[in-house]
Amino acid sequence: MKIFAISDLHLSIASDKPMNVFGGSWEGYWEKIKENWLNKVTENDVVLIAGDISWGMSLEQALPDLEAIAALPGKKVLTKGNHDYWWSTYKKITSLNLENMYFIQNNAVKIGDYIFCGTRGWTVDDDDDFSTEDKKIYDREVIRLGLTLKSAEQLCVNGETIVGMIHYPPFNYRFEDSDFTKLFEEYGVKKVIYGHLHGNSARFKDIVNKRETNFYLTSCDFLKNDLLEIY
């Protein structure tokens, strides 16, 4: 079993929000992703998608996008992004009964010898533009990350590998430690994927290493519409 990752698909099958308005790198991007997906992923593999999955404003609008992902090979594990307004309660999302589709919301998912956990995250304090409201959301997301990691720890009974997912970068633009990075390290997570960043103006690295943990940027435009194999 291989583990692949990609994020920020921003699909809009049932809504009129094409991504090519953001530049040529988004022209026909979903077709390219599907081609690479079909060439790499088998039914035994897992694909992690770290948020910003669909532009749909409701679960009904997002359903065609989710069904398009579900139709591709492999087991898919999804976490929420800041644009996933369709993401409703865990009960409503899981009631869709999409085959081989797993949603993480304060929980963790065990597949084979791997356990997947994660949360949306939020902007990390950069000493420049971090408001009181940002601090409230940030603190809430830290709690949620703790819950999903605790759930992962409880599932880990035979030395399974825990893999982390978070939509926002878990550090500021100087790549400094945060409560997010510290929690991942505390629970012994060696690999974490994140997304959210787009365009050449964003400050990013392929891999950010913090002691025993590697953080991988998996925004689809950054990956040139391919999937990153992390295990």
CSV table of N, CA, C and O in Angstrom, one decimal, residues 14-66:
chain,number,residue,atom,x,y,z
A,14,ALA,N,-20.5,21.4,-10.2
A,14,ALA,CA,-21.9,21.9,-10.1
A,14,ALA,C,-22.0,23.3,-9.8
A,14,ALA,O,-23.1,23.8,-9.6
A,15,SER,N,-20.9,24.1,-9.8
A,15,SER,CA,-20.9,25.5,-9.5
A,15,SER,C,-20.0,26.2,-10.5
A,15,SER,O,-19.0,25.6,-11.0
A,16,ASP,N,-20.3,27.4,-10.8
A,16,ASP,CA,-19.6,28.2,-11.9
A,16,ASP,C,-18.5,29.0,-11.3
A,16,ASP,O,-18.6,30.2,-11.1
A,17,LYS,N,-17.4,28.3,-11.0
A,17,LYS,CA,-16.2,29.0,-10.5
A,17,LYS,C,-15.0,28.3,-11.0
A,17,LYS,O,-14.2,27.6,-10.3
A,18,PRO,N,-14.7,28.5,-12.3
A,18,PRO,CA,-13.5,27.9,-12.9
A,18,PRO,C,-12.2,28.5,-12.4
A,18,PRO,O,-12.1,29.7,-12.1
A,19,MET,N,-11.2,27.6,-12.1
A,19,MET,CA,-9.9,28.0,-11.5
A,19,MET,C,-9.0,28.7,-12.6
A,19,MET,O,-8.0,29.3,-12.2
A,20,ASN,N,-9.3,28.5,-13.9
A,20,ASN,CA,-8.3,29.1,-14.8
A,20,ASN,C,-8.3,30.6,-14.8
A,20,ASN,O,-7.4,31.2,-15.4
A,21,VAL,N,-9.2,31.3,-14.1
A,21,VAL,CA,-9.2,32.7,-14.0
A,21,VAL,C,-7.9,33.1,-13.1
A,21,VAL,O,-7.5,34.3,-13.1
A,22,PHE,N,-7.3,32.2,-12.4
A,22,PHE,CA,-6.2,32.4,-11.6
A,22,PHE,C,-4.9,32.2,-12.3
A,22,PHE,O,-3.8,32.2,-11.7
A,23,GLY,N,-4.9,31.9,-13.6
A,23,GLY,CA,-3.7,31.7,-14.4
A,23,GLY,C,-3.7,30.4,-15.2
A,23,GLY,O,-4.4,29.5,-15.0
A,24,GLY,N,-2.7,30.4,-16.1
A,24,GLY,CA,-2.6,29.2,-17.0
A,24,GLY,C,-2.3,27.9,-16.3
A,24,GLY,O,-2.6,26.9,-16.9
A,25,SER,N,-1.7,28.0,-15.1
A,25,SER,CA,-1.4,26.7,-14.5
A,25,SER,C,-2.6,25.9,-14.0
A,25,SER,O,-2.6,24.8,-13.8
A,26,TRP,N,-3.8,26.6,-14.1
A,26,TRP,CA,-5.0,26.0,-13.7
A,26,TRP,C,-5.8,25.6,-14.9
A,26,TRP,O,-6.9,25.0,-14.8
A,27,GLU,N,-5.3,25.8,-16.1
A,27,GLU,CA,-6.0,25.4,-17.3
A,27,GLU,C,-6.1,23.9,-17.4
A,27,GLU,O,-5.0,23.2,-17.5
A,28,GLY,N,-7.3,23.3,-17.4
A,28,GLY,CA,-7.4,21.8,-17.5
A,28,GLY,C,-6.7,21.0,-16.4
A,28,GLY,O,-6.4,19.9,-16.6
A,29,TYR,N,-6.6,21.7,-15.2
A,29,TYR,CA,-5.8,21.0,-14.2
A,29,TYR,C,-6.5,19.8,-13.6
A,29,TYR,O,-5.8,18.8,-13.3
A,30,TRP,N,-7.8,19.7,-13.6
A,30,TRP,CA,-8.4,18.5,-13.0
A,30,TRP,C,-8.2,17.3,-13.9
A,30,TRP,O,-8.0,16.2,-13.5
A,31,GLU,N,-8.3,17.5,-15.2
A,31,GLU,CA,-8.0,16.4,-16.2
A,31,GLU,C,-6.5,15.9,-16.0
A,31,GLU,O,-6.3,14.7,-16.1
A,32,LYS,N,-5.6,16.8,-15.7
A,32,LYS,CA,-4.2,16.4,-15.5
A,32,LYS,C,-4.1,15.6,-14.2
A,32,LYS,O,-3.3,14.6,-14.2
A,33,ILE,N,-4.8,16.1,-13.2
A,33,ILE,CA,-4.7,15.4,-11.9
A,33,ILE,C,-5.3,14.0,-12.1
A,33,ILE,O,-4.7,13.0,-11.6
A,34,LYS,N,-6.4,13.9,-12.8
A,34,LYS,CA,-7.0,12.5,-13.0
A,34,LYS,C,-6.1,11.6,-13.7
A,34,LYS,O,-6.0,10.4,-13.4
A,35,GLU,N,-5.4,12.1,-14.8
A,35,GLU,CA,-4.5,11.3,-15.6
A,35,GLU,C,-3.4,10.8,-14.7
A,35,GLU,O,-3.0,9.6,-14.8
A,36,ASN,N,-2.8,11.7,-13.9
A,36,ASN,CA,-1.7,11.3,-13.0
A,36,ASN,C,-2.2,10.3,-12.0
A,36,ASN,O,-1.5,9.4,-11.6
A,37,TRP,N,-3.3,10.6,-11.5
A,37,TRP,CA,-3.9,9.7,-10.4
A,37,TRP,C,-4.1,8.3,-11.0
A,37,TRP,O,-3.7,7.3,-10.4
A,38,LEU,N,-4.7,8.2,-12.2
A,38,LEU,CA,-4.9,6.9,-12.8
A,38,LEU,C,-3.6,6.1,-13.1
A,38,LEU,O,-3.6,4.9,-13.1
A,39,ASN,N,-2.6,6.9,-13.4
A,39,ASN,CA,-1.3,6.3,-13.7
A,39,ASN,C,-0.6,5.8,-12.5
A,39,ASN,O,0.3,4.9,-12.6
A,40,LYS,N,-0.9,6.3,-11.3
A,40,LYS,CA,-0.1,6.0,-10.1
A,40,LYS,C,-0.8,5.2,-9.0
A,40,LYS,O,-0.2,4.3,-8.4
A,41,VAL,N,-2.1,5.4,-8.9
A,41,VAL,CA,-2.8,4.9,-7.7
A,41,VAL,C,-3.6,3.7,-8.0
A,41,VAL,O,-4.3,3.6,-9.1
A,42,THR,N,-3.4,2.7,-7.2
A,42,THR,CA,-4.2,1.4,-7.3
A,42,THR,C,-5.3,1.4,-6.2
A,42,THR,O,-5.3,2.3,-5.3
A,43,GLU,N,-6.2,0.4,-6.3
A,43,GLU,CA,-7.3,0.3,-5.3
A,43,GLU,C,-6.8,0.1,-3.9
A,43,GLU,O,-7.5,0.3,-2.9
A,44,ASN,N,-5.5,-0.4,-3.8
A,44,ASN,CA,-5.0,-0.7,-2.5
A,44,ASN,C,-4.3,0.5,-1.8
A,44,ASN,O,-3.9,0.4,-0.7
A,45,ASP,N,-4.1,1.6,-2.6
A,45,ASP,CA,-3.4,2.8,-2.1
A,45,ASP,C,-4.3,3.8,-1.4
A,45,ASP,O,-5.6,3.6,-1.5
A,46,VAL,N,-3.7,4.7,-0.8
A,46,VAL,CA,-4.5,5.8,-0.1
A,46,VAL,C,-4.1,7.2,-0.6
A,46,VAL,O,-2.9,7.4,-0.9
A,47,VAL,N,-5.0,8.0,-0.9
A,47,VAL,CA,-4.8,9.4,-1.3
A,47,VAL,C,-5.3,10.4,-0.2
A,47,VAL,O,-6.5,10.3,0.1
A,48,LEU,N,-4.4,11.2,0.3
A,48,LEU,CA,-4.8,12.2,1.3
A,48,LEU,C,-5.1,13.5,0.6
A,48,LEU,O,-4.3,14.0,-0.3
A,49,ILE,N,-6.2,14.2,1.0
A,49,ILE,CA,-6.5,15.5,0.4
A,49,ILE,C,-6.7,16.5,1.5
A,49,ILE,O,-7.7,16.4,2.3
A,50,ALA,N,-5.8,17.4,1.6
A,50,ALA,CA,-5.8,18.3,2.8
A,50,ALA,C,-6.5,19.6,2.5
A,50,ALA,O,-6.0,20.7,2.6
A,51,GLY,N,-7.8,19.5,2.3
A,51,GLY,CA,-8.7,20.7,2.3
A,51,GLY,C,-8.8,21.4,1.0
A,51,GLY,O,-8.1,21.2,0.0
A,52,ASP,N,-9.8,22.4,1.0
A,52,ASP,CA,-10.2,23.2,-0.2
A,52,ASP,C,-10.5,22.2,-1.4
A,52,ASP,O,-9.9,22.3,-2.4
A,53,ILE,N,-11.5,21.4,-1.1
A,53,ILE,CA,-11.8,20.3,-2.0
A,53,ILE,C,-12.8,20.7,-3.1
A,53,ILE,O,-12.7,20.4,-4.3
A,54,SER,N,-13.8,21.5,-2.6
A,54,SER,CA,-14.9,21.9,-3.6
A,54,SER,C,-15.3,23.3,-3.3
A,54,SER,O,-15.3,23.8,-2.1
A,55,TRP,N,-15.7,24.0,-4.4
A,55,TRP,CA,-16.2,25.4,-4.2
A,55,TRP,C,-17.7,25.4,-3.8
A,55,TRP,O,-18.3,26.4,-3.6
A,56,GLY,N,-18.3,24.2,-3.8
A,56,GLY,CA,-19.7,24.1,-3.5
A,56,GLY,C,-20.1,24.8,-2.2
A,56,GLY,O,-19.3,24.6,-1.2
A,57,MET,N,-21.1,25.6,-2.1
A,57,MET,CA,-21.5,26.3,-0.9
A,57,MET,C,-22.4,25.4,0.0
A,57,MET,O,-22.5,25.7,1.2
A,58,SER,N,-22.9,24.3,-0.6
A,58,SER,CA,-23.8,23.4,0.2
A,58,SER,C,-23.3,22.0,-0.1
A,58,SER,O,-22.6,21.7,-1.1
A,59,LEU,N,-23.7,21.0,0.7
A,59,LEU,CA,-23.3,19.7,0.5
A,59,LEU,C,-23.9,19.2,-0.8
A,59,LEU,O,-23.3,18.4,-1.5
A,60,GLU,N,-25.1,19.6,-1.2
A,60,GLU,CA,-25.7,19.3,-2.5
A,60,GLU,C,-24.8,19.7,-3.6
A,60,GLU,O,-24.6,19.0,-4.6
A,61,GLN,N,-24.3,21.0,-3.6
A,61,GLN,CA,-23.5,21.5,-4.6
A,61,GLN,C,-22.1,20.8,-4.7
A,61,GLN,O,-21.6,20.6,-5.8
A,62,ALA,N,-21.6,20.4,-3.5
A,62,ALA,CA,-20.3,19.7,-3.5
A,62,ALA,C,-20.4,18.2,-3.9
A,62,ALA,O,-19.3,17.7,-4.2
A,63,LEU,N,-21.5,17.6,-3.8
A,63,LEU,CA,-21.7,16.2,-4.0
A,63,LEU,C,-21.1,15.7,-5.4
A,63,LEU,O,-20.4,14.7,-5.4
A,64,PRO,N,-21.3,16.4,-6.5
A,64,PRO,CA,-20.7,16.0,-7.8
A,64,PRO,C,-19.2,16.0,-7.7
A,64,PRO,O,-18.5,15.1,-8.3
A,65,ASP,N,-18.6,16.9,-7.0
A,65,ASP,CA,-17.1,17.0,-6.8
A,65,ASP,C,-16.7,15.8,-6.0
A,65,ASP,O,-15.7,15.1,-6.3
A,66,LEU,N,-17.4,15.5,-4.9
A,66,LEU,CA,-17.0,14.4,-4.1
A,66,LEU,C,-17.2,13.1,-4.8
A,66,LEU,O,-16.3,12.1,-4.6
